[in-house]
Amino acid sequence: MLLGETGVGKSLFAEQMYEYAKEVDILDKDAPFIRFNCADYASNPNLLTAHIFGVKRGAFTGAETDRDGLLKKADKGVLFLDEIHRLTPEGQEMLFTYIDKGFFRPLGESEKSIYVNVRIIAATTEEPESYLLQTFSRRIPMVIRLPNLHERSLAERYSLIESFIREESRRLGESIYINKNSIISYLLYDCPNNIGQLKSDIQLSCAKAFLNYKANLNGFLTINQGDLPNHVRKGLLYLNEYRKEVNELLGGTNDILKYSEIEEPPLKLIHEEENIGEDFYNIIEEKIDTFKMSGMDESDINEILSIDIESHFQKYIGEISRRYRKNEIHSIINKEIAGVVEEILLLAKEGLNREYDERIYFGLSFHLERSVERIRNGEKIYNPKLNFIRINYEDEFIFAMKIAKLIDNKFNIEIPVDEIGYLAMFFASDYFKDKKEIESNVKIIVVMHGRSTASSMVEVVNSLIGSDFVVGLDMPLSMKPQKMYEITKDKVLEIHRDKGVILMVDMGSLTNFGHMITEETGVEVRTIDMVSTLIVLDIARKAIIGYALEDILGSISYKGIIDTSQDRNRKKENIIVSACFTGDGVAKKISDIVSNTISNKNIKIITINIIDDRRIEDRIAELEKNYNILAIISAVNINIKSIPFISAIDLFSKETVKELDKIIKEAEMYDKIWDSLKEHLVHLESDLIIKDIKYLINGLEEGLNIKVTNDVKMGMALHICFMIDSLLAGEKTRIFDELDSFRKLYLNEMLIVKEQFRFINENYKINIGDNEVAYIVRLFMENNISV
């Protein structure tokens, strides 16, 4: 007799007894194991008894033939009767008669006895004396009570967890990664249905993680807290009570554990964390140097600068406008600069349909003078908010690209894309309009360990924003997480306005409150951990001026697994390949002609022969590993992928020389894009994406039969690169106004763009939706120069 609560493993224990009996030759290898749950027929006692003992024809209505029971079918083996307390007293008497004498009679049989040799294992969740006849219980020679999950040690429970995850790994054919907090949750959560429920809960999490793995095409099947059922996540609340045992069990493990029944390379983890004068470039550079000297990680530096820069900009504009009057500015600023600024603001008024006051005039004048000086001196300009500005102030960014061309021509310089981002900030009216406090839909709660940590931080933030907008909740170290959870949940319910709550926490069990509150209350709560005063200030500022929840979250960096490449920041040298049959002679002559005719004398020309042991395609592929091939020039036709081919015979044509110069200028343009992007892309390797984007834009021009200028190509390349990077980061795409109407007008063009993007979708595991496709079609249609 096996006793124990539901899910403690009684059925598994019975199976293991049967397997052991076969191993030690007590049972034959082919001995039967018959399982029967008495609860399945508890409402029909006759049928229940008939299933076990068999039935003689005519024993009851419907018994039209003799039928063997499970006891006979289990001859020379094991009959496992689960929920045996559901067996009627008559059935129990028939069973103890068999146990006592070795034979039984089927239901309705009065003469014939059936002799079988069966070992009986019974199981029940109830106390035997309450439901079983004493005469039956006395005939059970051994009773085994299986402990429930709560009675088992954490080490035993961990072994079960590990076993179940490995079982799923074997079934899915994938290694499974799970963060340590999730393992702790499984170790400590209240699991009333014991091992059976533990296994089901683990299977559910594995299924969720597998779905995300397949849907998002992630590199690894990873279980995070969000994949756990809400009742499992609550296990982390009990960590303080079991910290010693958990540390003994998991103290030496990594933050992410791997369980695998297959051989696979290890997971590569890279954890990323998350006063201005007239020349704020120097302020930014000084900050970078100071942070680097303190040993701060580069991603942390970018995060802090990105948070600071808007307030820097506003202060910069305000200080200058208070310090100078318009009639004084020409004595300080170069007249040519001031004239260009006036021209720019007139264009801005027309192009952006917006009035700009003296503050912008002063600020842009001082800024532009210093900017021109830095560019002429070859000093670096870095804008940590470039991608944010491009996405959130698209019209201003596009306008800034246009006026950058005007400035280039006026001062004979080349404005880098980072500086274009700064120029766009001057035209983004949101930066300079009076920002009055409004009732925001998104609420902010700061919860931190310590008696006054959160309240002190919130006091500073609220004083700086001039409002009691942010709520602070302190968690004394003596307080149990369960109590803090209830306090936090009550506060969420009290202040939320149906548009979400941002929960800002420091660490530990607090990081899981958001998920649990959302599941319990239906209020959308999003969590940001490892927060500082600066981060709370930035989030509060955005919430108080009316940013939506997703916009706030999209404007900050998150931790993640990022696969970085050592070659990411290596720019490939541009070359032209000259090919002939021997590699010298004609090829060298072609090389000399090209060198003398092209405008850029720094382009390297490499000669190769096309008759050797290797195919020309293999030679080109090898060169592409280290070089960016602009064109192939040869006396014989060579068509390889997207590399332009130029016939050597046509080299003496002025049109061909112009075409070659155009190819080179386009390559120079993409080099500038590479220089601009390499420090801003998070999820892409800039040298690889630029090659793909170049191929894509040429394909779009050909497919749409539309030609655009290099300036437009540059804008498109920047747009597409940032778009792909954003999609890889999990950000939502922008909504294209009146998409359905636009789709009807330009359905054919949208289909062409989708087709051209197919290899981008496949290579980068993303999906470019109709909204983005419509934007790209519109860019081509509005900038068509082929007519």
Tab-separated table of C-alpha atoms in Angstrom, residues 343-575:
chain	number	residue	atom	x	y	z
A	343	GLU	CA	18.407	81.726	-43.370
A	344	ILE	CA	18.027	78.349	-41.637
A	345	LEU	CA	15.268	79.607	-39.321
A	346	LEU	CA	13.355	81.027	-42.284
A	347	LEU	CA	13.596	77.626	-43.974
A	348	ALA	CA	12.514	75.959	-40.723
A	349	LYS	CA	9.486	78.215	-40.451
A	350	GLU	CA	8.440	77.191	-43.948
A	351	GLY	CA	9.500	73.557	-43.853
A	352	LEU	CA	8.324	72.679	-40.332
A	353	ASN	CA	5.500	75.233	-40.135
A	354	ARG	CA	6.790	76.438	-36.787
A	355	GLU	CA	7.888	79.751	-35.254
A	356	TYR	CA	11.240	79.898	-33.458
A	357	ASP	CA	12.053	82.649	-30.948
A	358	GLU	CA	15.307	84.390	-30.029
A	359	ARG	CA	16.368	81.570	-27.754
A	360	ILE	CA	16.787	79.268	-30.750
A	361	TYR	CA	18.485	82.023	-32.754
A	362	PHE	CA	21.044	82.614	-30.013
A	363	GLY	CA	21.547	78.949	-29.207
A	364	LEU	CA	21.922	77.795	-32.786
A	365	SER	CA	24.313	80.670	-33.597
A	366	PHE	CA	26.702	79.860	-30.745
A	367	HIS	CA	26.364	76.140	-31.380
A	368	LEU	CA	26.999	76.362	-35.118
A	369	GLU	CA	30.096	78.513	-34.711
A	370	ARG	CA	31.681	75.973	-32.371
A	371	SER	CA	30.495	73.066	-34.500
A	372	VAL	CA	32.085	74.444	-37.673
A	373	GLU	CA	35.318	75.070	-35.778
A	374	ARG	CA	35.423	71.509	-34.425
A	375	ILE	CA	34.759	69.954	-37.824
A	376	ARG	CA	37.493	72.050	-39.457
A	377	ASN	CA	39.914	71.031	-36.712
A	378	GLY	CA	39.042	67.357	-37.200
A	379	GLU	CA	37.674	67.061	-33.627
A	380	LYS	CA	35.225	64.256	-32.934
A	381	ILE	CA	31.507	64.939	-32.393
A	382	TYR	CA	29.550	62.307	-30.496
A	383	ASN	CA	25.792	62.258	-29.876
A	384	PRO	CA	24.627	59.474	-27.539
A	385	LYS	CA	20.937	60.217	-28.262
A	386	LEU	CA	21.205	60.022	-32.054
A	387	ASN	CA	18.871	57.067	-32.539
A	388	PHE	CA	16.316	58.410	-30.048
A	389	ILE	CA	16.232	61.777	-31.841
A	390	ARG	CA	15.929	60.139	-35.258
A	391	ILE	CA	12.952	58.015	-34.167
A	392	ASN	CA	11.092	60.527	-32.011
A	393	TYR	CA	11.758	63.668	-34.060
A	394	GLU	CA	11.738	62.300	-37.586
A	395	ASP	CA	10.597	65.495	-39.361
A	396	GLU	CA	13.160	67.610	-37.550
A	397	PHE	CA	15.893	65.059	-38.287
A	398	ILE	CA	15.081	65.007	-42.013
A	399	PHE	CA	15.056	68.830	-42.047
A	400	ALA	CA	18.411	68.880	-40.225
A	401	MET	CA	19.868	66.632	-42.948
A	402	LYS	CA	18.766	69.169	-45.571
A	403	ILE	CA	20.223	72.190	-43.804
A	404	ALA	CA	23.420	70.225	-43.126
A	405	LYS	CA	23.950	70.278	-46.882
A	406	LEU	CA	23.462	74.059	-46.876
A	407	ILE	CA	26.009	74.460	-44.066
A	408	ASP	CA	28.450	72.134	-45.860
A	409	ASN	CA	28.318	74.304	-48.982
A	410	LYS	CA	28.599	77.595	-47.043
A	411	PHE	CA	31.617	76.602	-44.997
A	412	ASN	CA	33.192	73.892	-47.191
A	413	ILE	CA	32.902	71.199	-44.518
A	414	GLU	CA	31.160	67.827	-44.066
A	415	ILE	CA	28.775	67.626	-41.114
A	416	PRO	CA	28.778	64.140	-39.474
A	417	VAL	CA	25.490	62.434	-38.684
A	418	ASP	CA	26.009	62.898	-34.918
A	419	GLU	CA	26.004	66.660	-35.436
A	420	ILE	CA	22.850	66.369	-37.567
A	421	GLY	CA	21.233	64.885	-34.460
A	422	TYR	CA	22.200	67.976	-32.441
A	423	LEU	CA	20.872	70.307	-35.137
A	424	ALA	CA	17.565	68.400	-35.102
A	425	MET	CA	17.240	69.067	-31.372
A	426	PHE	CA	17.144	72.822	-32.039
A	427	PHE	CA	14.110	72.372	-34.295
A	428	ALA	CA	12.299	69.885	-32.034
A	429	SER	CA	9.821	72.185	-30.338
A	430	ASP	CA	9.188	69.705	-27.520
A	431	TYR	CA	12.581	70.591	-26.120
A	432	PHE	CA	11.843	74.272	-25.697
A	433	LYS	CA	8.149	74.764	-25.144
A	434	ASP	CA	7.045	75.473	-21.578
A	435	LYS	CA	6.620	72.092	-19.969
A	436	LYS	CA	3.894	72.529	-17.389
A	437	GLU	CA	3.180	69.689	-15.046
A	438	ILE	CA	0.278	67.582	-16.192
A	439	GLU	CA	-1.576	64.629	-14.751
A	440	SER	CA	0.251	61.728	-16.393
A	441	ASN	CA	-1.411	58.425	-17.148
A	442	VAL	CA	1.773	56.515	-16.312
A	443	LYS	CA	2.585	56.316	-12.618
A	444	ILE	CA	5.950	55.644	-10.984
A	445	ILE	CA	6.673	53.743	-7.754
A	446	VAL	CA	10.194	53.324	-6.354
A	447	VAL	CA	10.659	50.340	-3.998
A	448	MET	CA	14.057	49.672	-2.444
A	449	HIS	CA	15.624	47.771	0.458
A	450	GLY	CA	16.442	49.835	3.551
A	451	ARG	CA	14.535	52.052	5.963
A	452	SER	CA	14.793	55.258	3.901
A	453	THR	CA	16.563	54.412	0.636
A	454	ALA	CA	13.549	54.781	-1.648
A	455	SER	CA	11.990	57.724	0.198
A	456	SER	CA	15.272	59.670	0.177
A	457	MET	CA	15.757	59.096	-3.540
A	458	VAL	CA	12.151	60.040	-4.296
A	459	GLU	CA	12.456	63.203	-2.194
A	460	VAL	CA	15.384	64.360	-4.359
A	461	VAL	CA	13.577	63.525	-7.605
A	462	ASN	CA	10.301	65.161	-6.608
A	463	SER	CA	12.099	68.328	-5.496
A	464	LEU	CA	13.874	68.540	-8.851
A	465	ILE	CA	10.694	68.091	-10.902
A	466	GLY	CA	8.715	70.315	-8.544
A	467	SER	CA	6.004	67.780	-7.792
A	468	ASP	CA	5.128	64.863	-5.512
A	469	PHE	CA	4.654	62.768	-8.621
A	470	VAL	CA	6.904	59.786	-7.754
A	471	VAL	CA	5.886	57.446	-4.906
A	472	GLY	CA	8.566	55.896	-2.679
A	473	LEU	CA	8.154	52.683	-0.655
A	474	ASP	CA	10.881	51.591	1.771
A	475	MET	CA	11.440	47.947	2.633
A	476	PRO	CA	13.274	47.522	5.964
A	477	LEU	CA	15.599	44.543	5.906
A	478	SER	CA	13.522	42.935	8.663
A	479	MET	CA	10.341	43.037	6.554
A	480	LYS	CA	9.286	39.831	4.810
A	481	PRO	CA	8.984	40.073	1.012
A	482	GLN	CA	5.400	38.790	1.174
A	483	LYS	CA	4.342	41.816	3.232
A	484	MET	CA	6.220	44.249	0.966
A	485	TYR	CA	4.546	42.661	-2.023
A	486	GLU	CA	1.082	43.304	-0.581
A	487	ILE	CA	1.992	46.932	0.253
A	488	THR	CA	3.273	47.498	-3.281
A	489	LYS	CA	0.242	45.855	-4.872
A	490	ASP	CA	-2.127	48.013	-2.787
A	491	LYS	CA	-0.234	51.162	-3.820
A	492	VAL	CA	-0.435	50.174	-7.513
A	493	LEU	CA	-4.194	49.706	-7.221
A	494	GLU	CA	-4.487	53.055	-5.436
A	495	ILE	CA	-2.612	55.268	-7.923
A	496	HIS	CA	-2.855	53.646	-11.349
A	497	ARG	CA	-4.890	55.342	-14.088
A	498	ASP	CA	-5.379	52.396	-16.480
A	499	LYS	CA	-2.302	53.348	-18.495
A	500	GLY	CA	0.308	51.420	-16.568
A	501	VAL	CA	2.738	51.753	-13.681
A	502	ILE	CA	6.536	51.707	-13.777
A	503	LEU	CA	8.021	49.937	-10.775
A	504	MET	CA	11.620	51.007	-10.123
A	505	VAL	CA	13.511	48.689	-7.765
A	506	ASP	CA	17.029	47.887	-6.657
A	507	MET	CA	17.386	44.095	-6.638
A	508	GLY	CA	16.339	40.703	-5.275
A	509	SER	CA	12.738	39.623	-4.897
A	510	LEU	CA	11.529	43.151	-5.726
A	511	THR	CA	12.393	42.554	-9.378
A	512	ASN	CA	9.561	40.035	-9.629
A	513	PHE	CA	6.806	42.158	-8.097
A	514	GLY	CA	5.768	43.701	-11.418
A	515	HIS	CA	4.954	40.393	-13.158
A	516	MET	CA	3.030	39.105	-10.164
A	517	ILE	CA	0.991	42.284	-9.650
A	518	THR	CA	0.040	42.359	-13.337
A	519	GLU	CA	-1.217	38.771	-13.236
A	520	GLU	CA	-3.151	39.318	-10.005
A	521	THR	CA	-4.667	42.738	-10.722
A	522	GLY	CA	-4.650	43.153	-14.496
A	523	VAL	CA	-2.804	46.493	-14.134
A	524	GLU	CA	0.141	46.697	-16.531
A	525	VAL	CA	3.198	47.032	-14.312
A	526	ARG	CA	6.666	47.172	-15.873
A	527	THR	CA	9.829	46.862	-13.797
A	528	ILE	CA	13.196	48.608	-14.080
A	529	ASP	CA	15.867	47.280	-11.721
A	530	MET	CA	19.265	48.488	-10.455
A	531	VAL	CA	17.992	52.059	-10.556
A	532	SER	CA	19.789	55.235	-9.537
A	533	THR	CA	18.527	58.727	-8.740
A	534	LEU	CA	19.504	59.834	-12.243
A	535	ILE	CA	17.467	57.093	-13.890
A	536	VAL	CA	14.428	57.772	-11.690
A	537	LEU	CA	14.696	61.476	-12.547
A	538	ASP	CA	14.800	60.733	-16.277
A	539	ILE	CA	11.816	58.375	-16.163
A	540	ALA	CA	9.820	60.773	-13.961
A	541	ARG	CA	10.490	63.678	-16.312
A	542	LYS	CA	9.222	61.680	-19.284
A	543	ALA	CA	6.172	60.400	-17.418
A	544	ILE	CA	5.169	63.809	-16.106
A	545	ILE	CA	5.125	65.385	-19.577
A	546	GLY	CA	2.850	62.645	-20.869
A	547	TYR	CA	5.058	59.976	-22.490
A	548	ALA	CA	3.226	56.674	-22.957
A	549	LEU	CA	4.460	53.575	-21.123
A	550	GLU	CA	6.076	51.951	-24.165
A	551	ASP	CA	7.696	55.257	-25.199
A	552	ILE	CA	9.311	55.586	-21.781
A	553	LEU	CA	10.576	52.023	-21.778
A	554	GLY	CA	11.756	52.334	-25.375
A	555	SER	CA	13.930	55.311	-24.498
A	556	ILE	CA	16.156	53.441	-22.032
A	557	SER	CA	18.591	50.555	-22.362
A	558	TYR	CA	17.967	47.083	-20.989
A	559	LYS	CA	20.279	44.305	-19.999
A	560	GLY	CA	20.521	41.479	-22.520
A	561	ILE	CA	22.548	38.738	-24.178
A	562	ILE	CA	24.426	40.360	-27.037
A	563	ASP	CA	26.731	38.610	-29.365
A	564	THR	CA	29.501	41.065	-30.122
A	565	SER	CA	32.077	40.608	-32.785
A	566	GLN	CA	35.729	41.531	-32.562
A	567	ASP	CA	35.588	42.673	-36.177
A	568	ARG	CA	32.655	45.005	-35.632
A	569	ASN	CA	34.710	48.208	-35.709
A	570	ARG	CA	37.042	47.234	-38.517
A	571	LYS	CA	36.368	49.115	-41.716
A	572	LYS	CA	37.217	47.277	-44.942
A	573	GLU	CA	39.364	49.021	-47.542
A	574	ASN	CA	37.709	49.861	-50.867
A	575	ILE	CA	39.265	48.198	-53.921
